[in-house]
Backbone as ProteinMPNN parsed JSONL, in Angstrom:
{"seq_chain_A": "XXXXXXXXXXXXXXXXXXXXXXXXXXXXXXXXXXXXXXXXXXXXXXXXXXXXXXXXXXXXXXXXXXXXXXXXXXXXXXXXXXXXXXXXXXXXXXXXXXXXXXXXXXXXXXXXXXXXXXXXXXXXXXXXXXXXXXXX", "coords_chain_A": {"N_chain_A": [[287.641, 175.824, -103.832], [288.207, 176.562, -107.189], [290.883, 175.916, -109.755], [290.498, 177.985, -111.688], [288.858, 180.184, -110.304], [290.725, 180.653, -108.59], [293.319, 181.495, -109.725], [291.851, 183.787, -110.779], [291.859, 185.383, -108.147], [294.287, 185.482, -107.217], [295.54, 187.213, -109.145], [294.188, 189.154, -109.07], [294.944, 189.69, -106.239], [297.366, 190.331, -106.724], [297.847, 192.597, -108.307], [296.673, 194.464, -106.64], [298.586, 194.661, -104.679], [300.769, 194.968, -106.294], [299.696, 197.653, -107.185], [299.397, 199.251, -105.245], [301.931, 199.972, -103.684], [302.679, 201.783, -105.945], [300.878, 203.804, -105.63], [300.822, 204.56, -103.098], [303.586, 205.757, -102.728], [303.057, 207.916, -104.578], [300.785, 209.51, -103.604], [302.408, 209.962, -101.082], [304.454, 211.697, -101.695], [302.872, 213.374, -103.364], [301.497, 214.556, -101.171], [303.339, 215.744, -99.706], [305.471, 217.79, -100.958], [307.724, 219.027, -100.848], [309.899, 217.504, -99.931], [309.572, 215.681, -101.85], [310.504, 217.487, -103.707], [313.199, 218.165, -102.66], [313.95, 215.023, -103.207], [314.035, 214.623, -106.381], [315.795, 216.785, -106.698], [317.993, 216.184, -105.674], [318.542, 214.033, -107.242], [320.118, 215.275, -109.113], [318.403, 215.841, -111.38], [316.999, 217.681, -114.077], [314.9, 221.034, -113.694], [313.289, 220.111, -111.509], [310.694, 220.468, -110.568], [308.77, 220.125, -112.418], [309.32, 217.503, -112.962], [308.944, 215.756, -110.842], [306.212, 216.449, -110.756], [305.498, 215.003, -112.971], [306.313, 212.015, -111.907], [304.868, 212.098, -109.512], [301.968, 212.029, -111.089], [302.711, 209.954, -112.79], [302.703, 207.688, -110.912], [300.58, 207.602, -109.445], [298.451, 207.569, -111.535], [299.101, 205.448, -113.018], [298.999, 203.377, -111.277], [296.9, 203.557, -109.931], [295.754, 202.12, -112.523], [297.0, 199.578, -112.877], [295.601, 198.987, -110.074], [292.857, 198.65, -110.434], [292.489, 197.626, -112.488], [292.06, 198.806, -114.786], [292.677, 199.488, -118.483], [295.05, 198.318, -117.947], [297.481, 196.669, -118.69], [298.847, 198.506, -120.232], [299.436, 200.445, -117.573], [300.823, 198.511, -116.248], [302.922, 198.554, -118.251], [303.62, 201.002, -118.119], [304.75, 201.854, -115.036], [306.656, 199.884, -114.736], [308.299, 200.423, -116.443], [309.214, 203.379, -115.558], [309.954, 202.394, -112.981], [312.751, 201.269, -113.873], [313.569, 203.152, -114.829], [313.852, 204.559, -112.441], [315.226, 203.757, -110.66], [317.668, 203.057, -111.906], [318.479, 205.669, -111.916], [318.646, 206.335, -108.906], [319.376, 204.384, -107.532], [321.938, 203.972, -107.411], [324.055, 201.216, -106.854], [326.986, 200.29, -107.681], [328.476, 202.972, -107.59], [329.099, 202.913, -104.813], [330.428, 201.609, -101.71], [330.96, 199.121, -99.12], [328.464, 199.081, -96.325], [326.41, 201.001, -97.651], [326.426, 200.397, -100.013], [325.886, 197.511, -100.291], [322.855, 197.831, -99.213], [321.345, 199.528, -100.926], [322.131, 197.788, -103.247], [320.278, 195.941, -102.833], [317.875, 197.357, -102.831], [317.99, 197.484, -105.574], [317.664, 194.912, -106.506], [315.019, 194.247, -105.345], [313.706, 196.083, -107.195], [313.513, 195.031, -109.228], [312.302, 192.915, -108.805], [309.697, 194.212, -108.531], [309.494, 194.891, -111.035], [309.458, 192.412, -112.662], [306.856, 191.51, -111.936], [305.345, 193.098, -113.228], [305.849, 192.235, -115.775], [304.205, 189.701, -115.89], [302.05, 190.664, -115.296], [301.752, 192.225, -117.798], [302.099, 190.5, -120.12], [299.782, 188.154, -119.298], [298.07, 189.443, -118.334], [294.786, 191.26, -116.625], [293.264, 189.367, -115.979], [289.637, 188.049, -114.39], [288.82, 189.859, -112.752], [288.867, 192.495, -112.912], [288.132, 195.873, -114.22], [288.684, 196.206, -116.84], [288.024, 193.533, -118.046], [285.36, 193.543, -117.576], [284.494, 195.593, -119.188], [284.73, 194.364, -121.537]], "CA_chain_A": [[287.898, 176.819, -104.857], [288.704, 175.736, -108.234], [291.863, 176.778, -110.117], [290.249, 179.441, -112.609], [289.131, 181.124, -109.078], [292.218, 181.424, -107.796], [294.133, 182.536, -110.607], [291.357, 185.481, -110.552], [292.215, 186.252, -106.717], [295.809, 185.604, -107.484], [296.209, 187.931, -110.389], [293.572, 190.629, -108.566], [296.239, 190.435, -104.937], [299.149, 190.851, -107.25], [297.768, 193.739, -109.006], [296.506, 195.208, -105.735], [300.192, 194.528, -104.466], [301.643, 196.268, -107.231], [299.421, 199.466, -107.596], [299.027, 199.925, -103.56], [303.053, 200.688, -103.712], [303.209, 203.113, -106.028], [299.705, 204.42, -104.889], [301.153, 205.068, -101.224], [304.524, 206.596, -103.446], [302.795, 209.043, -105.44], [300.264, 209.949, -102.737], [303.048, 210.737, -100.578], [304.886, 212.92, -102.618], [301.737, 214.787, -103.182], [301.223, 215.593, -99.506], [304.911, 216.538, -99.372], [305.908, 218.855, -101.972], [309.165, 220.218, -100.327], [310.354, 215.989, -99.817], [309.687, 215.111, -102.911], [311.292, 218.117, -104.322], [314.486, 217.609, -102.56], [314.4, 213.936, -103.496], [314.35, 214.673, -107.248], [317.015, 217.643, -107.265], [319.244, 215.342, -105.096], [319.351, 212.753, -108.57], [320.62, 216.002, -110.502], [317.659, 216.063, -112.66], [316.603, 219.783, -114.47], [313.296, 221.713, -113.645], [312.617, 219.091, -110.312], [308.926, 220.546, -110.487], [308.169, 219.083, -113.475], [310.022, 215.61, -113.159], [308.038, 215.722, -109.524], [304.809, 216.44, -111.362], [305.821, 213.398, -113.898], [306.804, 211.18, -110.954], [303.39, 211.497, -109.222], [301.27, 211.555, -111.845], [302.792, 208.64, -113.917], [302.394, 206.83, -109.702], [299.421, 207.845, -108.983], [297.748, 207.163, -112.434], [299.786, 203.826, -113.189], [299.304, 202.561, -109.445], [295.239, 203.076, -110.182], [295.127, 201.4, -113.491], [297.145, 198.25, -112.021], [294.92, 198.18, -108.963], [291.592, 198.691, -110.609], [292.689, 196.68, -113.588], [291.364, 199.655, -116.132], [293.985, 199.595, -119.323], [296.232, 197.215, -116.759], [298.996, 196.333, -119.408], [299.715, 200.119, -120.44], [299.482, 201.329, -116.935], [302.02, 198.267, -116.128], [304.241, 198.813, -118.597], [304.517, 202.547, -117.623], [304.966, 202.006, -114.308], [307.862, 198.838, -115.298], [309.376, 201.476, -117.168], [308.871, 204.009, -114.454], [310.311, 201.71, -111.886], [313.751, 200.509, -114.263], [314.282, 204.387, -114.96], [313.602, 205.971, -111.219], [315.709, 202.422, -110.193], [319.078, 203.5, -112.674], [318.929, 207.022, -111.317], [318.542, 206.586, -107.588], [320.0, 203.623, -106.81], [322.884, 203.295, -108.336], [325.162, 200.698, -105.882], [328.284, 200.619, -108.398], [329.38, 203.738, -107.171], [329.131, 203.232, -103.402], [330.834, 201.272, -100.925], [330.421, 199.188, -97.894], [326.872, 198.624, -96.254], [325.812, 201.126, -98.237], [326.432, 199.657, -101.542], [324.739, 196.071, -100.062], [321.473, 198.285, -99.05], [321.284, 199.928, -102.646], [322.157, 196.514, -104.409], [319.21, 195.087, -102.33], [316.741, 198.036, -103.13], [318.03, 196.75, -107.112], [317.031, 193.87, -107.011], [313.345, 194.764, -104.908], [312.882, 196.994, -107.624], [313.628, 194.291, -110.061], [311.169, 191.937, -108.391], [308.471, 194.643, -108.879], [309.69, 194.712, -112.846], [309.112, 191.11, -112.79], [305.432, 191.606, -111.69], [304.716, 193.806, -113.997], [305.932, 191.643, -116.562], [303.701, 188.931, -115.334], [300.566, 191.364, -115.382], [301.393, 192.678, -118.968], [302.184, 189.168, -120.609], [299.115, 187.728, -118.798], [296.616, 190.364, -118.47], [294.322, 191.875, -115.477], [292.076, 188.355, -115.032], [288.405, 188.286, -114.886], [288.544, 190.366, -111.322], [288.923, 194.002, -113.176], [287.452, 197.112, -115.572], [289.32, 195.221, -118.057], [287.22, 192.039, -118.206], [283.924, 194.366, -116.873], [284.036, 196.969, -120.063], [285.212, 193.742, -122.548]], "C_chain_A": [[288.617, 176.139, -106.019], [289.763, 176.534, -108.903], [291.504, 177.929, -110.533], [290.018, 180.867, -111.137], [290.256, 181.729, -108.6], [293.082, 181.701, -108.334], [293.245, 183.944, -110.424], [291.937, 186.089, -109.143], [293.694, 186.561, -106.71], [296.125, 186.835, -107.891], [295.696, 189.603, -109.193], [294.537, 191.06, -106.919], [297.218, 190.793, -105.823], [299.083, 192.175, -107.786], [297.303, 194.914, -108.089], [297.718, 195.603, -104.531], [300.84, 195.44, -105.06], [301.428, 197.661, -107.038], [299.277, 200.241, -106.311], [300.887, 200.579, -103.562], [303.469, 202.167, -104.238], [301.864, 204.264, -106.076], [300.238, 205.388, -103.424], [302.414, 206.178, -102.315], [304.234, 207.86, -103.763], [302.179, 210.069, -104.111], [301.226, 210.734, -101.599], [303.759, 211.853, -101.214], [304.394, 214.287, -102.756], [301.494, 215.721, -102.077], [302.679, 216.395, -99.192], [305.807, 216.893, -100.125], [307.616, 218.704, -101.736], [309.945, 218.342, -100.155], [310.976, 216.097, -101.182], [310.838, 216.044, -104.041], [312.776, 218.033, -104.242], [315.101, 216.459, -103.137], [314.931, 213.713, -105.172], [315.487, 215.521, -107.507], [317.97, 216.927, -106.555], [319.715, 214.418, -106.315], [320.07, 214.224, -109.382], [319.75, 216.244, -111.663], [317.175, 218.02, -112.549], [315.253, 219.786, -114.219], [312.762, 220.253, -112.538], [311.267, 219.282, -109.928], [308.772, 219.843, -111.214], [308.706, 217.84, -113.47], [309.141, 215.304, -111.468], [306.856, 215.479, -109.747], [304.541, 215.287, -112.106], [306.062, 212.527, -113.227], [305.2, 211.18, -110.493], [302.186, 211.174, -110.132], [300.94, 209.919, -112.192], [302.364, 207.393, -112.039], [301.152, 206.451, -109.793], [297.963, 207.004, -110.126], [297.869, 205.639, -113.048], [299.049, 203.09, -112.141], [297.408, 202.213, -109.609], [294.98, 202.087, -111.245], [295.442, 200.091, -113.218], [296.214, 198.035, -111.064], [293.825, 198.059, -109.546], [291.18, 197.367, -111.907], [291.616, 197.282, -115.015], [292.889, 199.706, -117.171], [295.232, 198.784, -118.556], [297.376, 197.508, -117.496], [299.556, 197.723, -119.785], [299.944, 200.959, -118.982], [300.836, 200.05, -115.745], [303.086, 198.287, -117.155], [304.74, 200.009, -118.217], [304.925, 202.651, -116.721], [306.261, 200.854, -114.209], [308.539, 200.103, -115.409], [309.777, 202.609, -116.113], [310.013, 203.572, -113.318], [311.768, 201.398, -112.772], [314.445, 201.943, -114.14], [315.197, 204.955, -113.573], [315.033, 204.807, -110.66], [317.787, 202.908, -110.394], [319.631, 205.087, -112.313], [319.211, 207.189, -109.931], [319.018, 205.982, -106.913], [321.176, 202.543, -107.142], [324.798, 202.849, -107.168], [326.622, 200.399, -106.668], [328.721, 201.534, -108.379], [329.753, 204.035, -106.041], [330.211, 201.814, -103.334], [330.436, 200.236, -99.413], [329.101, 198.582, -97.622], [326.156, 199.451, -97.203], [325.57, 200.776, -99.796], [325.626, 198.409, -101.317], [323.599, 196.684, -100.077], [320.912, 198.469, -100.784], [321.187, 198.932, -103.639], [320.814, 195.728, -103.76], [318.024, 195.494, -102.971], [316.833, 197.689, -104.942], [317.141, 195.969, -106.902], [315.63, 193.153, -106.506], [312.938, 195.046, -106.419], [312.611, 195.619, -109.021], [312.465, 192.916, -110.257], [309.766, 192.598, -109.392], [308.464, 194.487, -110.265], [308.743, 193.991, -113.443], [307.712, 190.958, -112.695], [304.429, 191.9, -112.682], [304.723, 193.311, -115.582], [305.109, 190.595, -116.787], [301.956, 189.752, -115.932], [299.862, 191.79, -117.32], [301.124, 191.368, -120.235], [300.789, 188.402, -120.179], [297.256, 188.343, -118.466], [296.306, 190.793, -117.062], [293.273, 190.442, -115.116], [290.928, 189.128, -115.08], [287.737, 189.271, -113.948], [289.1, 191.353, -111.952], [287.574, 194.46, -113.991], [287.828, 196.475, -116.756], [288.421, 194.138, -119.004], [285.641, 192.895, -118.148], [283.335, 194.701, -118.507], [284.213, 195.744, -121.334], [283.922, 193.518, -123.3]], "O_chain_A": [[289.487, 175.285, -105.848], [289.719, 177.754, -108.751], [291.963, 178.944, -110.009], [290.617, 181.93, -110.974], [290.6, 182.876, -108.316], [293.958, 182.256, -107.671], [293.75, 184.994, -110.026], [292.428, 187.218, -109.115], [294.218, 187.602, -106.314], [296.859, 187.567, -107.228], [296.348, 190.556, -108.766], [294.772, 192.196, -106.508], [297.948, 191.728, -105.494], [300.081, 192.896, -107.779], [297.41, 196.087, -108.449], [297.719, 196.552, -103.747], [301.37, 196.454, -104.605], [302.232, 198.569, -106.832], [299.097, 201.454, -106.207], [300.976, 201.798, -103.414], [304.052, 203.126, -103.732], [301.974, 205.404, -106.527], [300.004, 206.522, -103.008], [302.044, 207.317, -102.602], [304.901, 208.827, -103.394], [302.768, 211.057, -103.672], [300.955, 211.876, -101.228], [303.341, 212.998, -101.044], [304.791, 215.437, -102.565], [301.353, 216.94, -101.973], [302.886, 217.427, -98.554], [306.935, 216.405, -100.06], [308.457, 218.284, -102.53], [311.071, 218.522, -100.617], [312.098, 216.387, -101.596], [311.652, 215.586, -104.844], [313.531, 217.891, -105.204], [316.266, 216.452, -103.535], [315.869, 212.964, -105.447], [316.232, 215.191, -108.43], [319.087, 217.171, -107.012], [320.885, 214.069, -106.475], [320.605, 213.935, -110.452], [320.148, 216.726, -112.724], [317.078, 218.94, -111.737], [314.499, 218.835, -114.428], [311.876, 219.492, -112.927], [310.673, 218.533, -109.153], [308.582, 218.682, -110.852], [308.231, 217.097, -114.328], [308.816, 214.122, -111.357], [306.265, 214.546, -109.204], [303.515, 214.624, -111.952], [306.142, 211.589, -114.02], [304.388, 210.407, -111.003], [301.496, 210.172, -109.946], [300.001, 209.13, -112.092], [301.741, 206.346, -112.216], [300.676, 205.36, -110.105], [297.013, 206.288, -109.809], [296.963, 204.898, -113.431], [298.488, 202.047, -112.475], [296.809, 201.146, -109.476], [294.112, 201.235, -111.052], [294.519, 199.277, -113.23], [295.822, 196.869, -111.017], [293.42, 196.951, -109.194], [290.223, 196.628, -112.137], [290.868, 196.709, -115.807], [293.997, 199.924, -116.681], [296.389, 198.927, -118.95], [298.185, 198.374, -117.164], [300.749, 197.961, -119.6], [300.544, 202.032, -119.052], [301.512, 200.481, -114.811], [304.218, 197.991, -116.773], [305.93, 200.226, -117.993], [305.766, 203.55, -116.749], [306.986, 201.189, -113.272], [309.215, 200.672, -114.551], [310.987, 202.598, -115.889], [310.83, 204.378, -112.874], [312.401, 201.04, -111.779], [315.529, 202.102, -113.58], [316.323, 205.435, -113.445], [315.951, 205.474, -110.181], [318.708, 203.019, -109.585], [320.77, 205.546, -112.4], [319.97, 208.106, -109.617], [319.3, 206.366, -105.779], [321.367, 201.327, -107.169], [325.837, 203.448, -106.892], [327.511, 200.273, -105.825], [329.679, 201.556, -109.152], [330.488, 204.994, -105.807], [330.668, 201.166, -104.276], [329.586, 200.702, -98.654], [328.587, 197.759, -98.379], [325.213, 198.872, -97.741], [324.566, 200.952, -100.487], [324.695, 198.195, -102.094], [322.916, 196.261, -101.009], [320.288, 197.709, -101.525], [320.466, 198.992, -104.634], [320.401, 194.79, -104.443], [317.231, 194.733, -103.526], [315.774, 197.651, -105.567], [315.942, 196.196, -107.059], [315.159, 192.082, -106.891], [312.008, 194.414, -106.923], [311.529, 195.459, -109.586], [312.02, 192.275, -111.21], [309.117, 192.106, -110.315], [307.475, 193.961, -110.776], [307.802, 194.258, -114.19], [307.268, 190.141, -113.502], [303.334, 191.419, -112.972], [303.957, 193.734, -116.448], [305.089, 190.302, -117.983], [301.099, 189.363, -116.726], [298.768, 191.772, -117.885], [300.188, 191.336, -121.034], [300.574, 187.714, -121.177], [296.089, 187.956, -118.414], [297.222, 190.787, -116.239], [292.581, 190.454, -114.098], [290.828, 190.281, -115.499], [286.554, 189.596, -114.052], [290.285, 191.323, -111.619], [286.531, 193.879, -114.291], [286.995, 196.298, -117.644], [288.254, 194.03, -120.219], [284.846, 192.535, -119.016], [282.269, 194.325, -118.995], [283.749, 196.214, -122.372], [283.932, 192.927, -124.38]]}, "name": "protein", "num_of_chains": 1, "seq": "XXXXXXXXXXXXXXXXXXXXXXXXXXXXXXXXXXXXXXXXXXXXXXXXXXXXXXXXXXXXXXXXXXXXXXXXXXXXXXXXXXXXXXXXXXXXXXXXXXXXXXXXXXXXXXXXXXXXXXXXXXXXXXXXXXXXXXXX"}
């Protein structure tokens, strides 16, 4: 296999990496209304339907355009953005303690990884293994 190959397989696991996460995310959510609902009125946010509805969506629809590699760079930056926001609201280890402050500072700097990915995807593109490259 010659390099250009395996940057395409590269880029197309990383982007099937990325969008399978918040694919499974959203998807769950969806099946479990009454979860997901709790999980958003637990951050304190207003009207937790609609920030629920905006949570799977922006997953669900992000998570496809990364995996499929249709619009890639707008559907990773939204889901970057997505991921820095949901990240500063939910898992915020500067006000805990303990193990649970290590867990929380861990799930940081996960989420920070994924960031990083997405930074990678938008700077770089979707490779010749999408809709991207297909529809060009």
């Amino acid at each position: 296999m010659d390099a250009s190959s395996m940057a395409d397989y590269g880029n197309l696991t990383a982007r099937v990496c990325l969008g399978v996460v918040f694919l499974w995310s959203g998807w769950t959510k969806l099946n479990d209304r009454a979860s997901g609902l709790a999980e958003v009125a637990a951050l304190g946010l207003p009207a937790p339907p609609v920030f629920l509805a905006l949570t799977i969506a922006c997953q669900l629809v992000g998570g496809l355009m990364v995996l499929v590699g249709f619009w890639t760079r707008l559907g990773a930056l939204a889901l970057a953005g997505f991921t820095v926001v949901a990240t500063l609201l939910a898992h915020r280890y500067w006000h805990l303690s303990g193990m649970e402050r290590a867990q929380q500072r861990m799930t940081c700097l996960e989420h920070l990884a994924i960031v990083g990915g997405f930074v990678l995807v938008i700077v770089y593109g979707p490779g010749s293994l999408s809709l991207d490259h297909l529809l060009r």
